[in-house]
Coordinates of C-alpha atoms and ligand atoms in Angstrom, one line a residue:
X1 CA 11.0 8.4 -12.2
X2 CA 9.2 10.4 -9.8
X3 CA 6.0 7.9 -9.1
X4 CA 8.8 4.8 -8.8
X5 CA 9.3 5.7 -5.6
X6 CA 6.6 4.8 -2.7
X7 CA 6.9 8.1 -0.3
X8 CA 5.8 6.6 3.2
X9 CA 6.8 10.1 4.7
X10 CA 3.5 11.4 2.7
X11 CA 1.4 8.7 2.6
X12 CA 1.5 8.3 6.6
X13 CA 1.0 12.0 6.8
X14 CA -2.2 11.3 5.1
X15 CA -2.9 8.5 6.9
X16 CA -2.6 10.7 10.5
X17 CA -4.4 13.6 9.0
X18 CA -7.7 11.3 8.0
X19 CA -7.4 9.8 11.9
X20 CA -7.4 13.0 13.2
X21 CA -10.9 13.8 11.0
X22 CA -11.9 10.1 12.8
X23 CA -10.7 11.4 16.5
X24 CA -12.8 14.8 15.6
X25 CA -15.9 12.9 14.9
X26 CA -15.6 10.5 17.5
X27 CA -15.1 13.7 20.2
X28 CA -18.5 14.7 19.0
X29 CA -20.3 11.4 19.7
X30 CA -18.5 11.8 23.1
X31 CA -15.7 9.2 22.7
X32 CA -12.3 9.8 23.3
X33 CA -9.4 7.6 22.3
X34 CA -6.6 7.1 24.5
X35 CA -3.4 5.0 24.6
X36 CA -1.2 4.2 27.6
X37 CA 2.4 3.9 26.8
X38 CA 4.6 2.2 29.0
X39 CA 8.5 2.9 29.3
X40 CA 10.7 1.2 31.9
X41 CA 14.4 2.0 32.5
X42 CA 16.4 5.1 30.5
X43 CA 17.3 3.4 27.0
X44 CA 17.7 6.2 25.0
X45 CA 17.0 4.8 22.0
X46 CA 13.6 3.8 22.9
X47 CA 13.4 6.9 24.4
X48 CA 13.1 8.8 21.5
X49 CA 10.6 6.4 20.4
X50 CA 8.1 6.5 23.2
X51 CA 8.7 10.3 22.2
X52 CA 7.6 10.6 18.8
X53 CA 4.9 7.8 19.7
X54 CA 3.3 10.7 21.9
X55 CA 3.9 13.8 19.5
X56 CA 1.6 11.2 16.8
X57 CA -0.8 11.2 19.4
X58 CA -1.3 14.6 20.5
X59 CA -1.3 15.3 16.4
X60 CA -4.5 12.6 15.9
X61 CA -6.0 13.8 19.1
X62 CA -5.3 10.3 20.9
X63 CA -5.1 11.2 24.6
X64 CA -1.8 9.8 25.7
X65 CA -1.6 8.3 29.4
X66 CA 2.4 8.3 29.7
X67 CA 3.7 6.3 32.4
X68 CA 7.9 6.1 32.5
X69 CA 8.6 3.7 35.4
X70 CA 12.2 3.5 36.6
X71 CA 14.8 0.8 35.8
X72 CA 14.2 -1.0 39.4
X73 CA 10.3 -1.3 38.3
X74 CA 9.9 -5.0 39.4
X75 CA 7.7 -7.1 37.5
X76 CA 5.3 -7.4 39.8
X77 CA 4.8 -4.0 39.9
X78 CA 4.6 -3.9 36.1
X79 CA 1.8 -6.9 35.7
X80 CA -0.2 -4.9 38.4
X81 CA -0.2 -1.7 36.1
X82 CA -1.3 -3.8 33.2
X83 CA -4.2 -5.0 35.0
X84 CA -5.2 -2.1 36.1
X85 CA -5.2 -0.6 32.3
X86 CA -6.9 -3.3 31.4
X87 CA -9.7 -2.9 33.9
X88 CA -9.8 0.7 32.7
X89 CA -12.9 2.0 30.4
X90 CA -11.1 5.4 30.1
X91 CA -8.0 3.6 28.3
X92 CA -8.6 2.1 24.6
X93 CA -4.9 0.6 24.4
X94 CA -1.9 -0.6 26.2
X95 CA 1.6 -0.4 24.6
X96 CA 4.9 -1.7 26.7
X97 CA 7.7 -0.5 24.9
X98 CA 10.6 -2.8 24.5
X99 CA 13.1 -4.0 25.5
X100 CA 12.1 -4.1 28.6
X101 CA 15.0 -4.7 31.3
X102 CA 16.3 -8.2 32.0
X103 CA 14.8 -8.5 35.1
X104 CA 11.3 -8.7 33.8
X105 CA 10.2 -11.7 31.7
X106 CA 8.7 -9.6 28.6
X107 CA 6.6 -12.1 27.4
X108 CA 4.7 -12.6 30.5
X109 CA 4.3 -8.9 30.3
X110 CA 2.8 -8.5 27.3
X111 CA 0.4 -11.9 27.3
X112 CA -1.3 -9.7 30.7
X113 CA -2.4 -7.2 28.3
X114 CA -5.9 -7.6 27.5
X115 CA -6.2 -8.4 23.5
X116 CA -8.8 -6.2 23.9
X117 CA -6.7 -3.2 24.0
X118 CA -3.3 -5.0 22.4
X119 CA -2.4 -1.9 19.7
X120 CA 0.7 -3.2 19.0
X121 CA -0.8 -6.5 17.7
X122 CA 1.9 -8.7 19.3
X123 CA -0.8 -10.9 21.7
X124 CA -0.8 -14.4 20.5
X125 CA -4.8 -14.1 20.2
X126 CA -4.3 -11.0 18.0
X127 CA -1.9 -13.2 15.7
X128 CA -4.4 -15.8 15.6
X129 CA -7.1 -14.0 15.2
X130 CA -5.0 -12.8 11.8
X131 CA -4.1 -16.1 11.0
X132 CA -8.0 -17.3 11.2
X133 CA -9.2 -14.2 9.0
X134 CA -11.2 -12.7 12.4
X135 CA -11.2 -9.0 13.3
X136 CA -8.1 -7.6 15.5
X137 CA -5.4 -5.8 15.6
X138 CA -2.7 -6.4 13.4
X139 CA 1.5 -6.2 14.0
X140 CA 1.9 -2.2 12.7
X141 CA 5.3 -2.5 10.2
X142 CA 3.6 -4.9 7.9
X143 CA 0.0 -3.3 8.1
X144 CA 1.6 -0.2 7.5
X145 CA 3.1 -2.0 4.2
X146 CA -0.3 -3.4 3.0
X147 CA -1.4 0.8 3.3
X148 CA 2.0 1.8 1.0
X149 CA 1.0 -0.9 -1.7
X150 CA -3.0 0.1 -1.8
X151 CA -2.2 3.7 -1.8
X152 CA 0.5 3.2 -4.4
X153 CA -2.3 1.7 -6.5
X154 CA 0.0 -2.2 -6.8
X155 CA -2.1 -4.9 -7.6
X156 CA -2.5 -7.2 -4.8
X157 CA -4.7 -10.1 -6.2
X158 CA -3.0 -12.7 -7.7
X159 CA 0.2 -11.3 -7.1
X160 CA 3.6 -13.3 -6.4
X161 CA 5.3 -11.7 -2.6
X162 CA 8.0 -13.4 -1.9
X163 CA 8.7 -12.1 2.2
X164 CA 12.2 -12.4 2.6
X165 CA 12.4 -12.7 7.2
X166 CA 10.0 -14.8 9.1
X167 CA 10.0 -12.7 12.4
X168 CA 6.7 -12.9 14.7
X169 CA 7.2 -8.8 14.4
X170 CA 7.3 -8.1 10.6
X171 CA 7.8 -12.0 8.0
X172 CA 4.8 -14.0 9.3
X173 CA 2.0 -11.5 10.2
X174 CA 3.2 -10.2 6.1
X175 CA 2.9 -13.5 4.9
X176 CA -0.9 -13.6 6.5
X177 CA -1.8 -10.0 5.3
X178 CA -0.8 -10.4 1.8
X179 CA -2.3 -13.8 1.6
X180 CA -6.1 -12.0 2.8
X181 CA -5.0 -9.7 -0.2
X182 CA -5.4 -12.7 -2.5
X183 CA -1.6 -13.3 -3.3
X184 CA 0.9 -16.1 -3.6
X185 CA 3.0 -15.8 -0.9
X186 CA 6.5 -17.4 -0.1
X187 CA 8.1 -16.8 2.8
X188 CA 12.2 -17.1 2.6
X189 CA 15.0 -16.9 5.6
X190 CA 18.2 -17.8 6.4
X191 CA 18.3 -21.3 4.9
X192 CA 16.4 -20.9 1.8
X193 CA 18.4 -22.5 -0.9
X194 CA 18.8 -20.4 -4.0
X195 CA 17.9 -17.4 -2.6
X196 CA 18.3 -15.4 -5.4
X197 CA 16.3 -17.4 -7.5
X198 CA 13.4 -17.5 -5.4
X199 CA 13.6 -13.8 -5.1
X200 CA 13.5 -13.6 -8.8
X201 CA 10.0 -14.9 -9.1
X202 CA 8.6 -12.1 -7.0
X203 CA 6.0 -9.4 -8.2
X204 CA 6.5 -8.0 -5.1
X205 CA 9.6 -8.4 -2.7
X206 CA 9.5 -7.9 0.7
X207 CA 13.4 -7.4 2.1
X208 CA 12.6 -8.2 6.3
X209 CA 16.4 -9.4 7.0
X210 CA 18.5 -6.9 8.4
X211 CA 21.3 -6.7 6.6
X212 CA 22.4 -3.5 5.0
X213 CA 22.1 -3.1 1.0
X214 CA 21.6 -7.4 0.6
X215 CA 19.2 -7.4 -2.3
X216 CA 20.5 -6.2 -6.0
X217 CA 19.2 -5.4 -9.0
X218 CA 20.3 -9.1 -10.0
X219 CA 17.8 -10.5 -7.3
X220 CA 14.6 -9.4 -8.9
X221 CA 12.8 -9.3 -12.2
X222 CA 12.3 -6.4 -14.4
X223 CA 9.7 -4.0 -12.8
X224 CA 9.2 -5.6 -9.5
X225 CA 7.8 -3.9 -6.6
X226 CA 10.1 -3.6 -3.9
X227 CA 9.5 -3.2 -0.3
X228 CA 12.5 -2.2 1.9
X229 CA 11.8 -2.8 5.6
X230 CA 15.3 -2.9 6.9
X231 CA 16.6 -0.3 9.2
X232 CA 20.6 -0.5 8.7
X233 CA 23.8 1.0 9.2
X234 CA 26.3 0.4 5.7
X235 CA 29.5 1.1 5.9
X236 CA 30.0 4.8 6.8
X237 CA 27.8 4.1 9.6
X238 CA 25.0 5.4 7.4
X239 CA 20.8 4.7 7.5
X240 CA 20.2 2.4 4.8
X241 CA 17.9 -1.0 4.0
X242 CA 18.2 -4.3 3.3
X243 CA 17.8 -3.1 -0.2
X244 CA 20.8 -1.5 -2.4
X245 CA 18.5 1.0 -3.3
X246 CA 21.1 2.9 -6.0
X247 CA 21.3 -0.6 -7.6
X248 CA 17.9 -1.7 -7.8
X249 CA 16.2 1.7 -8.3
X250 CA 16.3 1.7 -12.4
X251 CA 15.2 -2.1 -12.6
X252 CA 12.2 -1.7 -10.6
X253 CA 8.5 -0.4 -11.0
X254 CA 8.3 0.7 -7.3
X255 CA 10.6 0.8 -4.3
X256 CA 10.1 2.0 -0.8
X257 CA 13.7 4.6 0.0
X258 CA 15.4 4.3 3.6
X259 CA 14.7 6.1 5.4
X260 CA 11.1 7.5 4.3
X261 CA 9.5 4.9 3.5
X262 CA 8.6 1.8 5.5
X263 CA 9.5 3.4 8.9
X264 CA 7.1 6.2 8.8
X265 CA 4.6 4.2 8.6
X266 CA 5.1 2.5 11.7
X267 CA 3.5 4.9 13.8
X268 CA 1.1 5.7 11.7
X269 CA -0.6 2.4 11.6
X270 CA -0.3 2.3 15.8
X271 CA -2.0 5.3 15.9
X272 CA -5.0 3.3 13.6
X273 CA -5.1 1.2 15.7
X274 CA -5.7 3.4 18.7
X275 CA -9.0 4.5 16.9
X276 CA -10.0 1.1 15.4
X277 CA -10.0 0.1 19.1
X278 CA -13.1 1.7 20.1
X279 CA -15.3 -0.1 18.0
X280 CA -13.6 -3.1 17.0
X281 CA -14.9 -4.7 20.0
Ligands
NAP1 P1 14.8 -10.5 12.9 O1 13.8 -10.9 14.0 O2 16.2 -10.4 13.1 O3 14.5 -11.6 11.7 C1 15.3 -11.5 10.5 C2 14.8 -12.6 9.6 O4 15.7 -12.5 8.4 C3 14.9 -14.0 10.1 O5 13.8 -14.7 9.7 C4 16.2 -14.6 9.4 O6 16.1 -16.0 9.1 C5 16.1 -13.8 8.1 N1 17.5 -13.7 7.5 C6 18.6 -13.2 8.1 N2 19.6 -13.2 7.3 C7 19.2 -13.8 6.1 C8 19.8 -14.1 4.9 N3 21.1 -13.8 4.7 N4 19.1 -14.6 3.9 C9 17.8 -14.9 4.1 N5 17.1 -14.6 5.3 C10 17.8 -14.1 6.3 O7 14.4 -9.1 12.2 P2 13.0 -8.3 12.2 O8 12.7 -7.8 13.5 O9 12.0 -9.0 11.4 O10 13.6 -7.0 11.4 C11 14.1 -7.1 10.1 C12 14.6 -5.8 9.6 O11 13.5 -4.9 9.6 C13 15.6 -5.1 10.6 O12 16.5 -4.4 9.8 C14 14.8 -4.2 11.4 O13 15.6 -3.1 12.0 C15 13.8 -3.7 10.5 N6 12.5 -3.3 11.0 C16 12.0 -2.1 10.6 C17 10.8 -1.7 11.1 C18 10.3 -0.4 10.6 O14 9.4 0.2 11.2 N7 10.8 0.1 9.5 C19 10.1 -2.4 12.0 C20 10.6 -3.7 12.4 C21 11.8 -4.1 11.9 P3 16.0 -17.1 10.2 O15 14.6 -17.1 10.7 O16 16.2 -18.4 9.4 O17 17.0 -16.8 11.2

């Protein structure tokens, strides 16, 4: 039973420990790699996230250049700090954390950062660059899923992923990663007809919808590999995925658990990117 389950706790431990051998050898040509994080306004929630985004850096060896701005931050004021980032050779990437308060138009924010340095992958040249097959950075969640299946040894080529969630975020840049890994992809959202059926088909399921403990055992085929990137609440007000994992767990070959699977990996990948960034340009 034990190797049925894809442990993204461990494998993004692994992943942070080889990027911390990259950061090492990098310091000794003289390079360091740095990220600016961004947070405006007191949401706790992301918070917490800016937080743990900071720990992953001081555990790689990324230099972190943390700048909390207050609430009343106006956009101006925000774009100007971008620019500045981006003139700066001292600084490999820029994350904004989000949501950024109403007042402040996010999109505009985040188009100002130079692709150059855009670790979070969400720049529409980064997506097209993706989408056209040319080296950039990639959307972390769903290159952070592409890690879990390598590592997990599934077989990519030829395979039928069946993405389930066409968000700019996780569904689409999915769809584009798995299809450079050779497979068949369809992507399925709200008004898919015969959902079920279409799930069915998959070799590999990716469950990108939101909504806690949707997919059954009756959704997929016999030995399927499924990938669980919902972060829920069920009932009891209780973590769970888009997956019902108790349900599925004996009918599959492999299945990411929430939490400890997916959402580790998250960081992770941003962290990869951080490094990539000094010579991917
Ligand atoms: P999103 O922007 O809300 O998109 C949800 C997608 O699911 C949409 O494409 C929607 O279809 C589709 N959908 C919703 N209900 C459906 C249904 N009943 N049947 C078929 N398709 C349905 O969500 P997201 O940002 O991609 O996130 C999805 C989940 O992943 C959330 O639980 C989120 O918390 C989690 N997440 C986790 C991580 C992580 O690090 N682990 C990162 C990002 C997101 P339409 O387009 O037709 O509306």
């Amino acid at each position: 039973m034990e190797e049925k389950i894809i442990d993204g706790k461990f494998i993004s431990q692994t992943i942070k420990d080889e990027l911390r051998d990259r950061v090492n050898k990098l310091k000794e040509e003289g390079k360091e790699v740095s990220l600016a994080v961004i947070l405006v306004g007191n949401d706790s929630a992301s918070q917490v996230y800016v937080r743990n985004k900071k720990k992953a850096c001081e555990y790689v060896g990324i230099r972190s250049l943390s700048y909390e701005l207050p609430e009343e931050t106006s956009e101006e004021e925000l774009l100007k700090l971008i620019d500045d980032l981006n003139e700066r050779e001292d600084c490999q990437g820029i994350l904004v954390q989000l949501p950024l308060p109403k007042h402040i138009d996010s999109e505009k924010v985040l188009l100002r950062i130079d692709p150059k340095k855009d670790v979070d992958g969400f720049h529409p040249v980064s997506v097209g660059n993706l989408s056209i097959g040319n080296p950039g950075f990639v959307s972390c969640t769903p290159a952070g899923i592409i890690e879990l299946l390598k590592r997990s040894g599934v077989e990519l080529d030829g395979a039928n992923a069946v993405i389930v969630g066409r968000s700019n975020i996780v569904g689409k840049p999915m769809a584009m990663l798995l299809l450079r890994e050779n497979c068949t992809v369809t992507i399925a959202h709200s008004h898919t007809r015969n959902l079920s059926e279409v799930t069915s088909r998959a070799d590999i399921l990716i469950a990108a919808i939101g909504k806690p403990k949707f997919f059954k055992a009756k959704d997929v085929k016999e030995n399927a590999v499924v990938i669980d990137v919902g972060m829920d609440r069920d009932e009891n007000g209780k973590l769970c995925g888009d997956v019902d994992y108790e349900d599925m767990l004996p009918k599959v070959s492999k299945i990411t658990p929430v939490p400890g699977g997916v959402g580790p990996m998250t960081i992770a990948m941003l962290m990869k990117n951080c490094v990539d960034a000094v010579d991917l340009f």
